[in-house]
Short mmCIF file of C-alpha atoms in Angstrom, two decimals:
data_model
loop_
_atom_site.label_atom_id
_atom_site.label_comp_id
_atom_site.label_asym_id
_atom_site.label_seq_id
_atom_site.Cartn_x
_atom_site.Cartn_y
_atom_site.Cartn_z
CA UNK A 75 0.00 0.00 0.00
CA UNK A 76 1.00 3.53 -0.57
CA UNK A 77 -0.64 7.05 1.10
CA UNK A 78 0.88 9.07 -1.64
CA UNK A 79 -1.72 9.72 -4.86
CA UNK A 80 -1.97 12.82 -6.68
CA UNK A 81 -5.04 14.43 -8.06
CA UNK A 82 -6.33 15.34 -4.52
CA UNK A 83 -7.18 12.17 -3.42
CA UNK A 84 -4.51 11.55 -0.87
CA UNK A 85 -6.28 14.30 1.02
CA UNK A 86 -9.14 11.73 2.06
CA UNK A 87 -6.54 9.07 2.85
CA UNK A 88 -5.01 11.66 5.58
CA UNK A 89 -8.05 12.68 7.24
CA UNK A 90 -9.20 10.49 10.35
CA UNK A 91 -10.89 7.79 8.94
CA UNK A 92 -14.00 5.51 10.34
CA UNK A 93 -13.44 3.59 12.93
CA UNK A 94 -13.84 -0.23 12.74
CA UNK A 95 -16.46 -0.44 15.69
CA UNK A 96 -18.59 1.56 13.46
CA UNK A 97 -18.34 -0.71 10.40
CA UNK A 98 -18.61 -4.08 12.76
CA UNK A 99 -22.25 -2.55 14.09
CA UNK A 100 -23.21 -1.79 10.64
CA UNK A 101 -26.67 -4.36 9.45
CA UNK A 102 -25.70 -3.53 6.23
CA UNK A 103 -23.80 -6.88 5.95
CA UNK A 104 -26.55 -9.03 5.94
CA UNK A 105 -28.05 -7.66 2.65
CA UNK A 106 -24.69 -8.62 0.82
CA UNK A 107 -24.79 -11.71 -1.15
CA UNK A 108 -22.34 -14.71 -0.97
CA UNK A 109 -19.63 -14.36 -3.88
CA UNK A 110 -18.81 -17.70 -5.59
CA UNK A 111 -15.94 -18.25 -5.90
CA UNK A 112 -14.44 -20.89 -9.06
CA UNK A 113 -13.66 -24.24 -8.28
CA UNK A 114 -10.87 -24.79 -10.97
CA UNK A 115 -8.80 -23.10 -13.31
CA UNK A 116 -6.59 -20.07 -12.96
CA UNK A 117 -7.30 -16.86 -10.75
CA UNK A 118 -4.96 -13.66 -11.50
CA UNK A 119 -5.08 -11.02 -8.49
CA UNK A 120 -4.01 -7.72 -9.50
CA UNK A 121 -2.25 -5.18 -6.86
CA UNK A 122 -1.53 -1.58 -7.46
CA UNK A 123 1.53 -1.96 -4.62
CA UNK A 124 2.72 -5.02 -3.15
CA UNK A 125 0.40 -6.13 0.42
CA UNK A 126 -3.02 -4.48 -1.29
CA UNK A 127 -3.88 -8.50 -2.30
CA UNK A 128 -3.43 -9.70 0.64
CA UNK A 129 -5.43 -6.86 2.88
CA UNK A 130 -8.14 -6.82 0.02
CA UNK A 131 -8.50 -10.20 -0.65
CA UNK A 132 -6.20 -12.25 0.88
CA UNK A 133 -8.77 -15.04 2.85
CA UNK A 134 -9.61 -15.65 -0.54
CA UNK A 135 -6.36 -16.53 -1.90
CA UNK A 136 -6.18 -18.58 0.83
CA UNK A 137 -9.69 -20.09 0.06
CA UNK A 138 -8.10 -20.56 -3.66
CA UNK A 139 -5.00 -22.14 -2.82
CA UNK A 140 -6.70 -24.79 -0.01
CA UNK A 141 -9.06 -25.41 -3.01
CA UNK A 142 -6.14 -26.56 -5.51
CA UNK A 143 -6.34 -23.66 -7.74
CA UNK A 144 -3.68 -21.95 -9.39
CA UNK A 145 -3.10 -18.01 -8.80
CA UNK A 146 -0.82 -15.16 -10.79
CA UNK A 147 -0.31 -12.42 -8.66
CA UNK A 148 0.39 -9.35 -10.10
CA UNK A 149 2.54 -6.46 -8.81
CA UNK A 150 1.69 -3.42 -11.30
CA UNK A 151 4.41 -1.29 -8.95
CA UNK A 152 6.74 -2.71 -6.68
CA UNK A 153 5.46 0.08 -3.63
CA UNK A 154 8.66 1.83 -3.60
CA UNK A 155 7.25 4.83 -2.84
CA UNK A 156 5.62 4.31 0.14
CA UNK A 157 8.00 6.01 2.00
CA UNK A 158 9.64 8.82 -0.08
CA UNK A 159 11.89 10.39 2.35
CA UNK A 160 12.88 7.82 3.98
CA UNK A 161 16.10 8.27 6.06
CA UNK A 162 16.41 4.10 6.28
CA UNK A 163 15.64 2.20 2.67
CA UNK A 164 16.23 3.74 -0.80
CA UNK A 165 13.38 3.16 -2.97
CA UNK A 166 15.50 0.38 -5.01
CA UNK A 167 15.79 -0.94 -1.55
CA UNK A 168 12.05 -0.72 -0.40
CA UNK A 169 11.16 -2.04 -3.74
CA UNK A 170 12.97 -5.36 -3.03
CA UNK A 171 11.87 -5.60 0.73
CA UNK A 172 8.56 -5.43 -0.30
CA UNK A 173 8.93 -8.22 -2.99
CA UNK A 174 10.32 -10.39 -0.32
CA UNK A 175 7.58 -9.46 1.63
CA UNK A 176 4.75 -10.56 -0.77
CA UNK A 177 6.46 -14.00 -1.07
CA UNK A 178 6.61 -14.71 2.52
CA UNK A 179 2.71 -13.56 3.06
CA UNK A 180 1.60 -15.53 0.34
CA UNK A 181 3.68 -18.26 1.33
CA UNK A 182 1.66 -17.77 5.05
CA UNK A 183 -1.62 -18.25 2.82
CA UNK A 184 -1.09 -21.27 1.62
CA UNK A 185 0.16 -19.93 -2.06
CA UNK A 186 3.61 -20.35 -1.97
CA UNK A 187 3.51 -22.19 -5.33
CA UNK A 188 1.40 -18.82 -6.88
CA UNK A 189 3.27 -17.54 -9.81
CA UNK A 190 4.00 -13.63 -9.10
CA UNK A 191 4.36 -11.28 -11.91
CA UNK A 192 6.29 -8.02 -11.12
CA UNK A 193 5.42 -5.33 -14.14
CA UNK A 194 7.32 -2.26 -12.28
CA UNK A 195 5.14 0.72 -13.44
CA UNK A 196 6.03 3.80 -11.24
CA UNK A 197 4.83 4.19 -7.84
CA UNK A 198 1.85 6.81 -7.98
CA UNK A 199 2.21 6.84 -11.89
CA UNK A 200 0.13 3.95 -12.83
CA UNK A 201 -2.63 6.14 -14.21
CA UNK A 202 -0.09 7.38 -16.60
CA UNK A 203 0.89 4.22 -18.11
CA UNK A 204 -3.05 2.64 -17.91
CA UNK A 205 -3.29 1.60 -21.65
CA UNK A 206 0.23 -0.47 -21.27
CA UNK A 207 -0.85 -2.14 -17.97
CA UNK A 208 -4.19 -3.43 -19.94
CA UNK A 209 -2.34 -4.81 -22.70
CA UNK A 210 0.61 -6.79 -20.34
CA UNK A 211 -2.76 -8.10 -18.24
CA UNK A 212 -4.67 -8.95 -21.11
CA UNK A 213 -2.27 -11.37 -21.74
CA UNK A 214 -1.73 -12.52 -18.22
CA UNK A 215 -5.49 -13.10 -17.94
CA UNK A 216 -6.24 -14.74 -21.20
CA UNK A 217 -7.57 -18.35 -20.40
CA UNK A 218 -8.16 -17.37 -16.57
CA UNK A 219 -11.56 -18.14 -14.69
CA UNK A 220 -11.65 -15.10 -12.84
CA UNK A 221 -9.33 -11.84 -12.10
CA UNK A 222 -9.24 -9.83 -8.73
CA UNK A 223 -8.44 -5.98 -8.86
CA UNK A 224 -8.60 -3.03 -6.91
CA UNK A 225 -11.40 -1.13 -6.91
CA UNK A 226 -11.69 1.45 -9.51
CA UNK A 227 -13.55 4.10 -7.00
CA UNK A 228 -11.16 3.19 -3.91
CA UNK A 229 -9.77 7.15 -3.85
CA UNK A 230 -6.07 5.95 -4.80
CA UNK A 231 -5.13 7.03 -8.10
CA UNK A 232 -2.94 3.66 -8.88
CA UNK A 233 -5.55 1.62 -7.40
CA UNK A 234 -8.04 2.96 -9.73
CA UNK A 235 -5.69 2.76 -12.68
CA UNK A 236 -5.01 -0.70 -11.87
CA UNK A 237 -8.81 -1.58 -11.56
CA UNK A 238 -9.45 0.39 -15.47
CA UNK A 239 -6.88 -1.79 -16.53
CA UNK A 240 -7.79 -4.93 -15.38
CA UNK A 241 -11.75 -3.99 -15.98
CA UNK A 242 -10.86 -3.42 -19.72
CA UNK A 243 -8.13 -6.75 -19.86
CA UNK A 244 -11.15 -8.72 -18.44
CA UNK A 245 -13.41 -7.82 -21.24
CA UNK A 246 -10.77 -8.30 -23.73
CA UNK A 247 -10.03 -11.55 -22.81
CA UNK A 248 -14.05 -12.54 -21.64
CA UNK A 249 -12.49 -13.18 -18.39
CA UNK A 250 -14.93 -12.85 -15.27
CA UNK A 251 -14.00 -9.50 -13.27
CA UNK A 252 -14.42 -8.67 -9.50
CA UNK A 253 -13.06 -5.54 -7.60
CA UNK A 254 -11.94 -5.55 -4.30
CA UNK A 255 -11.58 -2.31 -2.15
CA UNK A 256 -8.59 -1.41 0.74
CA UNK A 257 -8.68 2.27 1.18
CA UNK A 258 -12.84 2.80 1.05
CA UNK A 259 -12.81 1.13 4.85
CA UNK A 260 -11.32 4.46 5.72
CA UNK A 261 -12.71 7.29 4.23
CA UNK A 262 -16.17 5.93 3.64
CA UNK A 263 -18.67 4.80 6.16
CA UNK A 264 -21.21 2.02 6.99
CA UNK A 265 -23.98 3.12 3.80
CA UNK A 266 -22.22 5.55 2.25
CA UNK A 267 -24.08 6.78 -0.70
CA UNK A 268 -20.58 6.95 -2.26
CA UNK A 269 -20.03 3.19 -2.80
CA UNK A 270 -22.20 1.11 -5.18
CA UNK A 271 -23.74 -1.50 -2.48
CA UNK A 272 -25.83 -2.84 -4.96
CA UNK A 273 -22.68 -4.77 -6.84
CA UNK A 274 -21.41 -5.26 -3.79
CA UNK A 275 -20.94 -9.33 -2.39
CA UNK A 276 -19.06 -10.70 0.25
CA UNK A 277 -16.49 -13.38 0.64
CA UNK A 278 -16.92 -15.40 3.86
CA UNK A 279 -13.61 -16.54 5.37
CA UNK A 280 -13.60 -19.66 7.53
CA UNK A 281 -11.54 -19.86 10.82
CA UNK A 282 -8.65 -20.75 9.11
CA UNK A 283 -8.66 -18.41 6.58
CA UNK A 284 -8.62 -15.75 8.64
CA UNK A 285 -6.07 -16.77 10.92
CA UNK A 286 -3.53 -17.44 7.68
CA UNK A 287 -4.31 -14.26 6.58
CA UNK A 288 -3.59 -12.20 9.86
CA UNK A 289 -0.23 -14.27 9.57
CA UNK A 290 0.41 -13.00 5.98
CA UNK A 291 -0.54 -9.01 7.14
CA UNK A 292 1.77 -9.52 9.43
CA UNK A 293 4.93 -10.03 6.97
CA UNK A 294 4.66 -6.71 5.87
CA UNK A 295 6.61 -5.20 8.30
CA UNK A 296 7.63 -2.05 5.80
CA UNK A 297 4.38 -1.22 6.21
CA UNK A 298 2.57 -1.99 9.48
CA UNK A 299 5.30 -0.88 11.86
CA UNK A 300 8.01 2.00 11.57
CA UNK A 301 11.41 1.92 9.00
CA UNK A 302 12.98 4.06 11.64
CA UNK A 303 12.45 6.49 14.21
CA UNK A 304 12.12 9.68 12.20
CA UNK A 305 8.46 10.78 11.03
CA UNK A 306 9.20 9.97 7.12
CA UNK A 307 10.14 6.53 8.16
CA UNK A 308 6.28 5.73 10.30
CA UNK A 309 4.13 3.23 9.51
CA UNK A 310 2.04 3.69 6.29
CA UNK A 311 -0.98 1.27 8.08
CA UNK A 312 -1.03 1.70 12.13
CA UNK A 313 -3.14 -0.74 14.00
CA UNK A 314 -6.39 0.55 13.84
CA UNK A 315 -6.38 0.84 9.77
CA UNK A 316 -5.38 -2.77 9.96
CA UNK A 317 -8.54 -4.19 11.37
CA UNK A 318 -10.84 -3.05 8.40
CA UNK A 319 -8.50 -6.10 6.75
CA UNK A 320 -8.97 -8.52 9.14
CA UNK A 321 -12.69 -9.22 8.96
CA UNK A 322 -14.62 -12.67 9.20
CA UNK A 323 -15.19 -11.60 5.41
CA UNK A 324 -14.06 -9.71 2.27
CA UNK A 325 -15.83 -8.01 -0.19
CA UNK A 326 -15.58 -7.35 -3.70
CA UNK A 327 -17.81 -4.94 -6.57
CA UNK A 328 -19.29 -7.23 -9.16
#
């Protein structure tokens, strides 16, 4: 994940955002239908920066790889800008860490065998580079039975890039399309006239599921606890942003 996304929108990543209590109380959850899920065949999960897979929709890669399926994740950046100024990691630097980092969570999932694709489009410059990105995951898609992508709404410029992308890949390729959010838990709240409920479903994650993927948050240390002591080196996702991700259940936009 990354805070940093021009055109305005990392103002609504900054500002307080809901709490979880809120979105726990919500009866909004009961009106959301069950997502099916395929039972063979390929799935490709698409991230704008590595860790947004696993905090949008890793219980269901888990789900996926318990089930025998095969999965391509893709990284369209490698997150190296996450942390700009850091006085710790270099971007080339934060760029690998973060690669090691995916492997290790997905390896925590279950996936270690999941084939990860690393396209290294500019951190916070995806949306300049959106008609490439389609093309490279029209190809990656092509014969898949479903691909995962970031919401196209989620008020992250590379997120939304990513989702255009894939959305127009998917049709390309007649490949089955769902969109998971990771930033919306923040700056929206429990019926927000904002988000599109009505396409919205929900993947229920058994015990285990959940428990492999609060194993697999956890190896993203670059992200969920300090680089260093200065202020530029904090953690991009502190505790409380954390627990929008580890839910009995993940949703997606159909």
């Amino acid at each position: 994940m990354s805070t940093r996304s021009p055109e305005g929108h990392a103002d609504a990543i900054q500002a307080p955002g809901t709490d979880e209590a809120l979105w726990r109380a919500w009866h909004g959850w009961d009106r959301l239908p069950d997502h099916a899920l395929p039972t063979e065949g390929r799935v490709v999960v698409v991230a704008a920066h590595p860790d947004d897979e696993v905090l949008g929709v890793g219980g269901t890669i888990a789900r996926l790889a318990a089930a025998g399926l095969a999965v391509t994740v893709v990284s369209v950046t490698d997150g190296e800008g996450s942390h700009p100024d850091s006085l710790v990691l270099s971007p080339e630097e934060l760029a690998e860490l973060r690669a090691r980092e995916l492997e290790e969570a997905l390896a925590e999932l279950g996936a270690a065998g999941a084939e990860i694709v690393r396209l290294r489009l500019p951190d916070t410059g995806v949306g300049d580079h959106e008609d490439v990105l389609a093309r490279e995951l029209a190809a990656l898609m092509s014969g898949a039975a479903l691909c995962l992508a970031p919401w196209t709404e989620d008020v992250h410029s590379d997120h939304e890039a990513a989702g255009r992308a894939a959305l127009a890949a998917s049709r390309a390729v007649a490949v089955p399309c769902a969109l998971y959010p990771v930033w919306m838990w923040h700056w929206a709240e429990p019926g927000d006239s904002r988000v599109p409920w009505e396409r919205a479903a929900r993947i229920v994650l058994p015990s285990a599921a959940q428990a492999l993927k609060r194993a697999a948050v956890s190896r993203f240390a670059s992200q969920i606890r300090p680089l260093g002591p200065a202020p530029q080196d904090a953690a991009v996702l502190p505790p409380e942003e954390l627990t929008h991700h580890l839910r009995g259940w993940e949703v997606v936009f159909v």
